[in-house]
Short mmCIF file of C-alpha atoms in Angstrom, two decimals:
data_model
loop_
_atom_site.label_atom_id
_atom_site.label_comp_id
_atom_site.label_asym_id
_atom_site.label_seq_id
_atom_site.Cartn_x
_atom_site.Cartn_y
_atom_site.Cartn_z
CA MET A 21 98.90 92.25 59.87
CA TYR A 22 99.85 88.70 58.94
CA GLU A 23 103.26 89.23 60.58
CA LEU A 24 101.51 89.55 63.94
CA LEU A 25 99.37 86.45 63.35
CA ILE A 26 102.35 84.32 62.32
CA GLY A 27 104.49 85.64 65.18
CA LEU A 28 101.77 84.76 67.71
CA ARG A 29 101.34 81.35 66.10
CA TYR A 30 105.06 80.62 66.31
CA THR A 31 104.97 81.52 69.99
CA ARG A 32 102.10 79.15 70.76
CA ALA A 33 103.05 76.28 68.43
CA SER A 34 104.97 73.23 69.65
CA ARG A 35 108.24 72.82 67.82
CA ARG A 36 109.74 69.74 66.25
CA ASN A 37 112.84 70.25 68.38
CA GLY A 38 111.89 69.98 72.04
CA PHE A 39 115.22 71.45 73.12
CA ILE A 40 114.32 74.76 71.46
CA SER A 41 111.04 74.88 73.41
CA PHE A 42 112.94 74.19 76.62
CA ILE A 43 115.46 77.00 75.97
CA SER A 44 112.61 79.38 75.14
CA LEU A 45 110.85 78.53 78.41
CA VAL A 46 114.09 79.00 80.35
CA SER A 47 114.53 82.45 78.77
CA VAL A 48 111.04 83.54 79.81
CA ILE A 49 111.49 82.16 83.35
CA GLY A 50 114.90 83.84 83.61
CA ILE A 51 113.44 87.24 82.73
CA ALA A 52 110.60 86.72 85.22
CA LEU A 53 112.98 85.74 88.03
CA GLY A 54 115.31 88.66 87.31
CA VAL A 55 112.48 91.21 87.27
CA ALA A 56 110.91 89.75 90.43
CA ALA A 57 114.26 89.73 92.27
CA LEU A 58 114.92 93.34 91.30
CA ILE A 59 111.50 94.51 92.50
CA ILE A 60 111.78 92.58 95.80
CA VAL A 61 115.29 93.83 96.61
CA LEU A 62 114.48 97.47 95.82
CA SER A 63 111.22 97.25 97.80
CA VAL A 64 113.10 95.90 100.84
CA MET A 65 115.70 98.66 100.52
CA ASN A 66 112.92 101.27 100.25
CA GLY A 67 111.25 99.80 103.32
CA PHE A 68 114.48 99.73 105.29
CA GLN A 69 115.26 103.34 104.34
CA GLU A 70 111.77 104.49 105.32
CA GLU A 71 111.88 102.57 108.62
CA VAL A 72 115.20 104.04 109.71
CA ARG A 73 114.21 107.49 108.48
CA ASN A 74 111.00 107.37 110.52
CA ARG A 75 112.96 106.34 113.62
CA ILE A 76 115.36 109.22 113.12
CA LEU A 77 112.56 111.71 112.48
CA GLY A 78 110.65 110.41 115.48
CA MET A 79 113.09 112.43 117.60
CA ALA A 80 114.51 114.90 115.07
CA ALA A 81 112.88 117.92 113.46
CA HIS A 82 111.92 118.29 109.81
CA VAL A 83 113.44 121.78 109.76
CA GLN A 84 115.63 123.41 112.39
CA ILE A 85 116.27 127.13 112.93
CA SER A 86 119.18 128.24 115.09
CA GLY A 87 120.98 131.46 115.84
CA VAL A 88 124.63 132.36 115.40
CA GLY A 89 126.68 131.05 118.32
CA ASN A 90 123.85 128.73 119.38
CA GLN A 91 121.86 131.75 120.62
CA LEU A 92 118.44 132.78 119.29
CA THR A 93 117.17 135.77 121.26
CA ASP A 94 114.00 136.84 119.43
CA TRP A 95 112.77 133.30 118.91
CA GLN A 96 109.07 134.17 119.24
CA SER A 97 109.32 136.41 116.18
CA ALA A 98 111.15 133.68 114.25
CA ALA A 99 108.44 131.20 115.22
CA ASN A 100 105.68 133.53 114.00
CA THR A 101 107.50 134.02 110.69
CA ALA A 102 107.95 130.26 110.25
CA LYS A 103 104.27 129.56 110.97
CA LYS A 104 103.28 131.79 108.06
CA ASN A 105 104.65 129.16 105.71
CA PRO A 106 101.69 126.96 104.64
CA HIS A 107 103.69 123.74 105.09
CA VAL A 108 104.71 124.43 108.72
CA LEU A 109 102.37 122.69 111.17
CA ALA A 110 104.08 123.44 114.50
CA THR A 111 107.20 124.95 116.08
CA ALA A 112 108.98 124.30 119.37
CA PRO A 113 111.93 126.08 121.03
CA TYR A 114 114.87 124.17 122.44
CA VAL A 115 118.08 124.77 124.36
CA LEU A 116 121.02 122.55 123.51
CA GLY A 117 124.07 121.88 125.64
CA GLN A 118 126.52 119.21 126.72
CA GLY A 119 127.24 117.71 130.08
CA LEU A 120 128.11 114.67 132.14
CA LEU A 121 125.59 112.53 133.97
CA THR A 122 126.53 110.45 136.98
CA ASN A 123 124.49 108.22 139.22
CA GLY A 124 126.56 109.18 142.26
CA GLY A 125 128.83 106.18 141.85
CA GLU A 126 131.49 105.29 139.32
CA GLN A 127 129.28 105.56 136.22
CA VAL A 128 129.75 108.83 134.31
CA LYS A 129 128.33 109.37 130.83
CA GLY A 130 128.67 112.25 128.39
CA VAL A 131 125.26 113.37 127.11
CA LEU A 132 123.57 115.93 124.92
CA ILE A 133 121.20 117.99 127.08
CA ARG A 134 118.09 119.18 125.29
CA GLY A 135 115.85 121.69 127.02
CA ILE A 136 112.27 121.47 125.75
CA ASP A 137 108.79 122.80 126.36
CA PRO A 138 106.77 119.56 126.84
CA GLN A 139 103.56 120.80 125.21
CA GLN A 140 105.22 122.38 122.18
CA GLU A 141 107.73 119.52 121.80
CA ALA A 142 104.94 116.93 121.58
CA ALA A 143 103.62 118.77 118.50
CA VAL A 144 106.86 118.52 116.50
CA ASN A 145 108.02 114.94 117.18
CA GLU A 146 106.91 111.57 118.55
CA VAL A 147 108.87 111.54 121.80
CA ALA A 148 105.69 111.36 123.89
CA GLY A 149 104.76 108.08 122.22
CA LYS A 150 108.24 106.61 122.73
CA LEU A 151 108.23 106.83 126.52
CA VAL A 152 108.45 103.41 128.17
CA SER A 153 107.99 104.90 131.65
CA GLY A 154 106.84 108.25 132.92
CA GLU A 155 105.28 110.94 130.74
CA LEU A 156 106.47 114.03 128.90
CA GLN A 157 104.34 116.37 130.99
CA SER A 158 106.32 115.27 134.07
CA LEU A 159 108.94 117.85 133.04
CA ARG A 160 107.93 120.95 134.97
CA ALA A 161 109.73 124.25 135.38
CA ASP A 162 111.96 124.62 138.43
CA GLN A 163 111.47 120.98 139.48
CA PHE A 164 114.59 119.77 137.63
CA GLY A 165 113.28 116.55 136.20
CA VAL A 166 115.06 114.69 133.41
CA ILE A 167 113.99 112.13 130.79
CA LEU A 168 116.71 109.72 129.67
CA GLY A 169 117.19 107.38 126.72
CA ILE A 170 116.74 103.74 127.68
CA SER A 171 120.33 102.72 126.91
CA LEU A 172 121.65 105.69 128.88
CA ALA A 173 119.44 104.82 131.85
CA ASN A 174 120.60 101.19 131.76
CA GLU A 175 124.25 102.19 131.66
CA LEU A 176 123.76 104.51 134.61
CA GLY A 177 121.68 101.88 136.41
CA VAL A 178 118.80 104.25 137.15
CA ARG A 179 115.03 104.02 136.84
CA THR A 180 112.13 106.45 137.10
CA GLY A 181 112.27 108.22 140.45
CA ASP A 182 116.03 107.86 140.91
CA ARG A 183 118.31 110.86 141.14
CA VAL A 184 121.27 111.70 138.91
CA THR A 185 123.81 114.51 138.99
CA LEU A 186 124.42 116.67 135.90
CA ILE A 187 127.82 118.33 135.48
CA THR A 188 128.02 121.15 132.95
CA PRO A 189 131.05 123.10 131.66
CA GLN A 190 129.29 126.42 132.36
CA GLY A 191 131.01 126.82 135.73
CA GLN A 192 132.80 129.66 137.47
CA VAL A 193 136.37 130.65 138.19
CA THR A 194 137.33 130.71 141.89
CA ILE A 195 140.55 131.07 143.85
CA ALA A 196 140.94 127.30 143.65
CA GLY A 197 140.53 127.41 139.86
CA PHE A 198 137.71 126.60 137.48
CA THR A 199 134.76 124.84 139.09
CA PRO A 200 132.08 123.15 136.91
CA ARG A 201 128.44 123.41 137.81
CA TYR A 202 126.69 120.52 139.55
CA LYS A 203 122.93 120.06 139.63
CA GLN A 204 120.90 117.12 140.86
CA PHE A 205 117.97 115.94 138.73
CA THR A 206 115.19 113.42 139.27
CA VAL A 207 114.55 110.88 136.51
CA THR A 208 110.89 111.41 135.58
CA GLY A 209 110.79 109.30 132.41
CA ILE A 210 112.66 106.96 130.07
CA PHE A 211 112.19 106.86 126.28
CA LYS A 212 113.08 104.27 123.67
CA ALA A 213 113.67 105.70 120.20
CA ASP A 214 115.15 102.46 118.75
CA TYR A 215 117.97 104.61 117.38
CA ALA A 216 121.26 104.33 119.25
CA PRO A 217 122.46 107.99 119.09
CA TYR A 218 119.28 109.08 120.89
CA ASP A 219 118.85 106.14 123.25
CA VAL A 220 122.41 106.32 124.55
CA GLY A 221 123.30 110.00 124.30
CA VAL A 222 120.28 112.30 124.85
CA ALA A 223 118.74 113.63 128.06
CA MET A 224 115.76 116.03 128.05
CA ILE A 225 114.95 118.61 130.70
CA HIS A 226 112.49 121.48 130.90
CA LEU A 227 113.27 124.54 128.77
CA SER A 228 113.40 126.98 131.69
CA ASP A 229 115.67 124.63 133.66
CA ALA A 230 118.02 124.45 130.69
CA GLN A 231 118.04 128.24 130.34
CA LYS A 232 119.07 128.57 133.97
CA LEU A 233 121.58 125.75 133.78
CA PHE A 234 123.34 127.07 130.68
CA ARG A 235 122.77 130.73 131.56
CA THR A 236 121.07 131.72 128.29
CA GLY A 237 118.53 134.07 129.88
CA ASP A 238 115.38 134.27 127.76
CA ALA A 239 117.23 133.13 124.64
CA VAL A 240 117.08 129.61 123.22
CA SER A 241 119.38 127.65 120.96
CA GLY A 242 116.82 127.42 118.17
CA LEU A 243 113.45 126.25 116.90
CA ARG A 244 112.31 122.84 115.69
CA LEU A 245 109.66 122.75 112.95
CA LYS A 246 107.23 120.05 111.83
CA LEU A 247 105.97 120.07 108.23
CA ASP A 248 102.93 118.51 106.58
CA ASP A 249 105.27 116.73 104.14
CA LEU A 250 108.81 115.83 105.20
CA ASN A 251 109.89 115.58 101.54
CA LEU A 252 109.38 119.36 101.25
CA ALA A 253 111.88 120.07 104.05
CA ARG A 254 114.65 121.27 101.75
CA ARG A 255 112.34 123.60 99.85
CA VAL A 256 110.78 125.03 103.02
CA ALA A 257 114.25 125.58 104.49
CA ARG A 258 115.25 127.60 101.41
CA GLU A 259 112.07 129.68 101.61
CA LEU A 260 112.57 130.43 105.30
CA ASN A 261 116.22 131.26 104.71
CA GLN A 262 115.15 133.97 102.26
CA GLU A 263 112.82 135.46 104.87
CA MET A 264 115.31 135.15 107.75
CA PRO A 265 118.78 135.41 106.15
CA ASN A 266 120.53 136.14 109.46
CA LEU A 267 119.58 132.76 110.96
CA LEU A 268 120.96 129.29 110.34
CA ILE A 269 118.27 127.06 108.80
CA GLY A 270 118.72 123.39 107.97
CA ASP A 271 116.55 120.35 107.29
CA TRP A 272 116.56 116.69 108.34
CA THR A 273 118.52 115.56 105.27
CA GLN A 274 121.50 117.59 106.50
CA GLU A 275 121.56 115.97 109.94
CA ASN A 276 122.48 112.51 108.61
CA PRO A 277 123.81 113.20 105.09
CA THR A 278 126.36 110.38 105.08
CA TYR A 279 123.81 107.72 105.98
CA PHE A 280 121.15 108.74 103.45
CA ARG A 281 123.76 109.23 100.71
CA ALA A 282 125.17 105.76 101.41
CA VAL A 283 121.71 104.19 101.18
CA GLU A 284 121.01 105.94 97.87
CA ILE A 285 124.35 104.80 96.41
CA GLU A 286 123.75 101.25 97.62
CA LYS A 287 120.28 101.24 96.08
CA ARG A 288 121.61 102.42 92.72
CA MET A 289 124.39 99.83 92.73
CA MET A 290 121.91 97.05 93.55
CA PHE A 291 119.69 98.28 90.72
CA ILE A 292 122.60 98.09 88.27
CA ILE A 293 123.78 94.67 89.48
CA LEU A 294 120.32 93.09 89.37
CA THR A 295 119.58 94.72 86.01
CA LEU A 296 122.52 92.73 84.67
CA ILE A 297 120.68 89.57 85.74
CA VAL A 298 117.65 90.70 83.74
CA ALA A 299 119.96 91.53 80.81
CA VAL A 300 121.51 88.05 80.84
CA ALA A 301 118.05 86.46 80.87
CA ALA A 302 116.83 88.78 78.11
CA PHE A 303 119.80 88.04 75.88
CA ASN A 304 119.08 84.32 76.25
CA LEU A 305 116.38 85.18 73.74
CA VAL A 306 119.17 85.64 71.18
CA SER A 307 120.17 81.99 71.27
CA THR A 308 116.53 80.92 71.41
CA LEU A 309 115.55 82.93 68.34
CA VAL A 310 118.68 81.89 66.44
CA MET A 311 117.68 78.26 66.91
CA VAL A 312 114.06 79.06 66.01
CA VAL A 313 115.21 80.77 62.80
CA THR A 314 117.28 77.70 61.91
CA ASP A 315 114.29 75.46 62.67
CA LYS A 316 111.92 77.61 60.57
CA GLN A 317 114.13 78.16 57.51
CA ALA A 318 111.76 76.21 55.27
CA ASP A 319 108.78 78.27 56.45
CA ILE A 320 110.73 81.48 55.89
CA ALA A 321 111.64 80.39 52.37
CA ILE A 322 108.00 79.58 51.55
CA LEU A 323 106.87 82.98 52.84
CA ARG A 324 109.54 84.66 50.73
CA THR A 325 108.45 82.81 47.60
CA LEU A 326 104.87 83.87 48.29
CA GLY A 327 106.01 87.51 48.21
CA ALA A 328 106.83 88.34 51.83
CA ALA A 329 109.36 91.17 52.12
CA PRO A 330 112.51 90.77 54.27
CA SER A 331 111.12 93.42 56.61
CA SER A 332 107.97 91.32 57.12
CA ILE A 333 110.08 88.27 58.02
CA MET A 334 112.00 90.41 60.50
CA LYS A 335 108.75 91.66 62.07
CA ILE A 336 107.53 88.07 62.62
CA PHE A 337 110.51 87.13 64.78
CA VAL A 338 110.66 90.52 66.52
CA ILE A 339 107.03 89.95 67.55
CA GLN A 340 107.81 86.43 68.74
CA GLY A 341 110.81 87.54 70.83
CA ALA A 342 109.06 90.65 72.17
CA LEU A 343 106.07 88.55 73.21
CA SER A 344 108.36 86.21 75.15
CA GLY A 345 109.93 89.25 76.83
CA LEU A 346 106.46 90.66 77.60
CA ILE A 347 105.31 87.39 79.18
CA GLY A 348 108.50 87.12 81.26
CA THR A 349 108.36 90.77 82.34
CA GLY A 350 104.66 90.64 83.20
CA SER A 351 105.07 87.45 85.22
CA GLY A 352 108.10 88.90 87.03
CA VAL A 353 106.28 92.14 87.87
CA LEU A 354 103.26 90.28 89.25
CA ALA A 355 105.41 87.90 91.29
CA GLY A 356 107.71 90.65 92.56
CA VAL A 357 104.88 92.96 93.65
CA PHE A 358 102.95 90.08 95.26
CA ILE A 359 105.95 88.87 97.27
CA SER A 360 106.98 92.43 98.24
CA LYS A 361 103.46 93.21 99.46
CA ASN A 362 103.32 90.00 101.53
CA LEU A 363 106.82 89.81 102.99
CA ASP A 364 105.37 90.21 106.49
CA VAL A 365 103.62 86.85 105.97
CA ILE A 366 106.18 85.05 103.79
CA VAL A 367 109.25 85.73 105.96
CA PRO A 368 107.72 84.37 109.23
CA PHE A 369 106.53 81.31 107.27
CA ILE A 370 110.09 80.66 106.01
CA GLU A 371 111.44 81.23 109.54
CA ARG A 372 109.05 78.60 110.94
CA ILE A 373 110.10 76.08 108.28
CA LEU A 374 113.83 76.68 108.77
CA GLY A 375 113.54 77.02 112.55
CA THR A 376 115.65 80.18 112.58
CA THR A 377 115.28 83.97 112.74
CA ILE A 378 116.41 85.95 109.71
CA LEU A 379 116.69 89.27 111.56
CA SER A 380 117.39 88.64 115.23
CA PRO A 381 116.22 91.56 117.43
CA ASP A 382 119.30 91.01 119.60
CA VAL A 383 121.61 91.79 116.67
CA TYR A 384 119.76 94.01 114.22
CA LEU A 385 118.10 97.38 114.66
CA ILE A 386 115.02 96.11 112.79
CA SER A 387 113.60 92.68 113.66
CA GLU A 388 111.12 92.51 110.76
CA LEU A 389 111.97 92.72 107.08
CA PRO A 390 110.35 95.99 105.89
CA SER A 391 109.05 96.44 102.36
CA ARG A 392 107.73 99.39 100.42
CA VAL A 393 106.76 99.06 96.75
CA LEU A 394 107.36 102.20 94.70
CA TRP A 395 105.47 102.09 91.44
CA SER A 396 108.09 104.32 89.86
CA ASP A 397 110.63 101.53 90.50
CA VAL A 398 108.26 98.89 89.14
CA SER A 399 107.60 100.83 85.93
CA SER A 400 111.31 101.51 85.43
CA ILE A 401 112.19 97.82 85.91
CA GLY A 402 109.43 96.70 83.57
CA GLY A 403 110.42 99.23 80.92
CA ILE A 404 114.10 98.28 81.05
CA SER A 405 113.25 94.58 80.81
CA LEU A 406 111.03 95.11 77.75
CA VAL A 407 113.66 97.26 76.03
CA LEU A 408 116.38 94.65 76.66
CA ALA A 409 114.13 91.88 75.34
CA LEU A 410 113.32 93.91 72.24
CA VAL A 411 117.01 94.67 71.58
CA ALA A 412 117.83 90.96 71.97
CA THR A 413 115.43 90.08 69.12
CA LEU A 414 117.00 92.40 66.53
CA TYR A 415 119.96 90.30 65.41
CA PRO A 416 118.11 86.94 65.07
CA SER A 417 115.25 88.71 63.29
CA TRP A 418 117.66 90.41 60.88
CA ARG A 419 119.33 87.05 60.25
CA ALA A 420 115.94 85.51 59.46
CA SER A 421 115.25 88.25 56.91
CA ARG A 422 118.51 87.35 55.11
CA VAL A 423 117.59 83.68 54.53
CA ASN A 424 117.95 82.71 50.86
CA PRO A 425 114.80 80.80 49.75
CA ALA A 426 116.67 78.72 47.17
CA GLU A 427 119.28 77.58 49.67
CA ALA A 428 116.68 76.83 52.33
CA LEU A 429 114.51 74.70 50.04
CA ARG A 430 117.35 72.86 48.26
CA TYR A 431 117.18 69.77 50.47
CA GLU A 432 113.48 69.89 51.34
#
């Protein structure tokens, strides 16, 4: 194919007009920078989403089964049914309730009380690894110990070994009126989930203590399930719902739907905005090829007089423009993936040079810039960039095929 040979030669050859070479180089660099920026931004957003999701799921369940009215009586049978699903690794019962915690002074905090079985709970989440003091096994039946989130403990001014008083609405009516229940607990541990709703608003006690406190008898509020793949949570929840239609079954995506939906929308909008940058760089090829066509009119005329068809002339400049787009896209992909994979080294280096901290741990939830490269994103970005570059070559190439040989050679 002589069109391919000539197109490659035009790409490599130095032009009489240095300005055209400069514009061509700028177009290639623009495509590379746009592609690299898009890959880096989406990788950071993927990393941030995964980091926050892991922190949420460190305390939450992949799938949760609960009974109507927050009462699940035959929970052992429900647990056995759930374990038959091949994707369910472990189950753990829980009792959920609300109350007020006070340190005996003026500090009173509303909390979510979660009654757990320490051994079973350790199999469904990472709470045991998030304890900064004490241990999960310190929760024993009838000893009324409590594990607090670190922010909650700081606000109450208590540490491991201190005593707090729990006030619950499950009280009793007396002659003097309604009297709430009071129970004193010993702080046996403090956890740090690095997620504010848990650190400031959750207190864990033993399952049997919670059953007595909230008067549920042998019943529990529900079951928490851990799966071998958290991305299958929605499918497993549907399968379990078909087997246990009388129970309420949800997955982790339903616990924080607003947050995850907002992140997905933000990611799509960033993809569209940064794709426009790639589009602008790609369509710079239009001006570059228009000037190249003007510069090569004599060559085009000679090829036409030698018998080259208009379609062959068009192919030459399509190949030249597409090759520029391929070089820019390939360079951008390599740079974007390299930077995204090494952000943990690049960002501290920039911080040392600038003498500042990009993500201060005192302000942000995450102190390090996370990054996760998804090859599906990379392939999509590369494909879109190549398509835009190819589309940008069509008009200049068509214009080259319409050059009149007699007019082009008149003044040569």
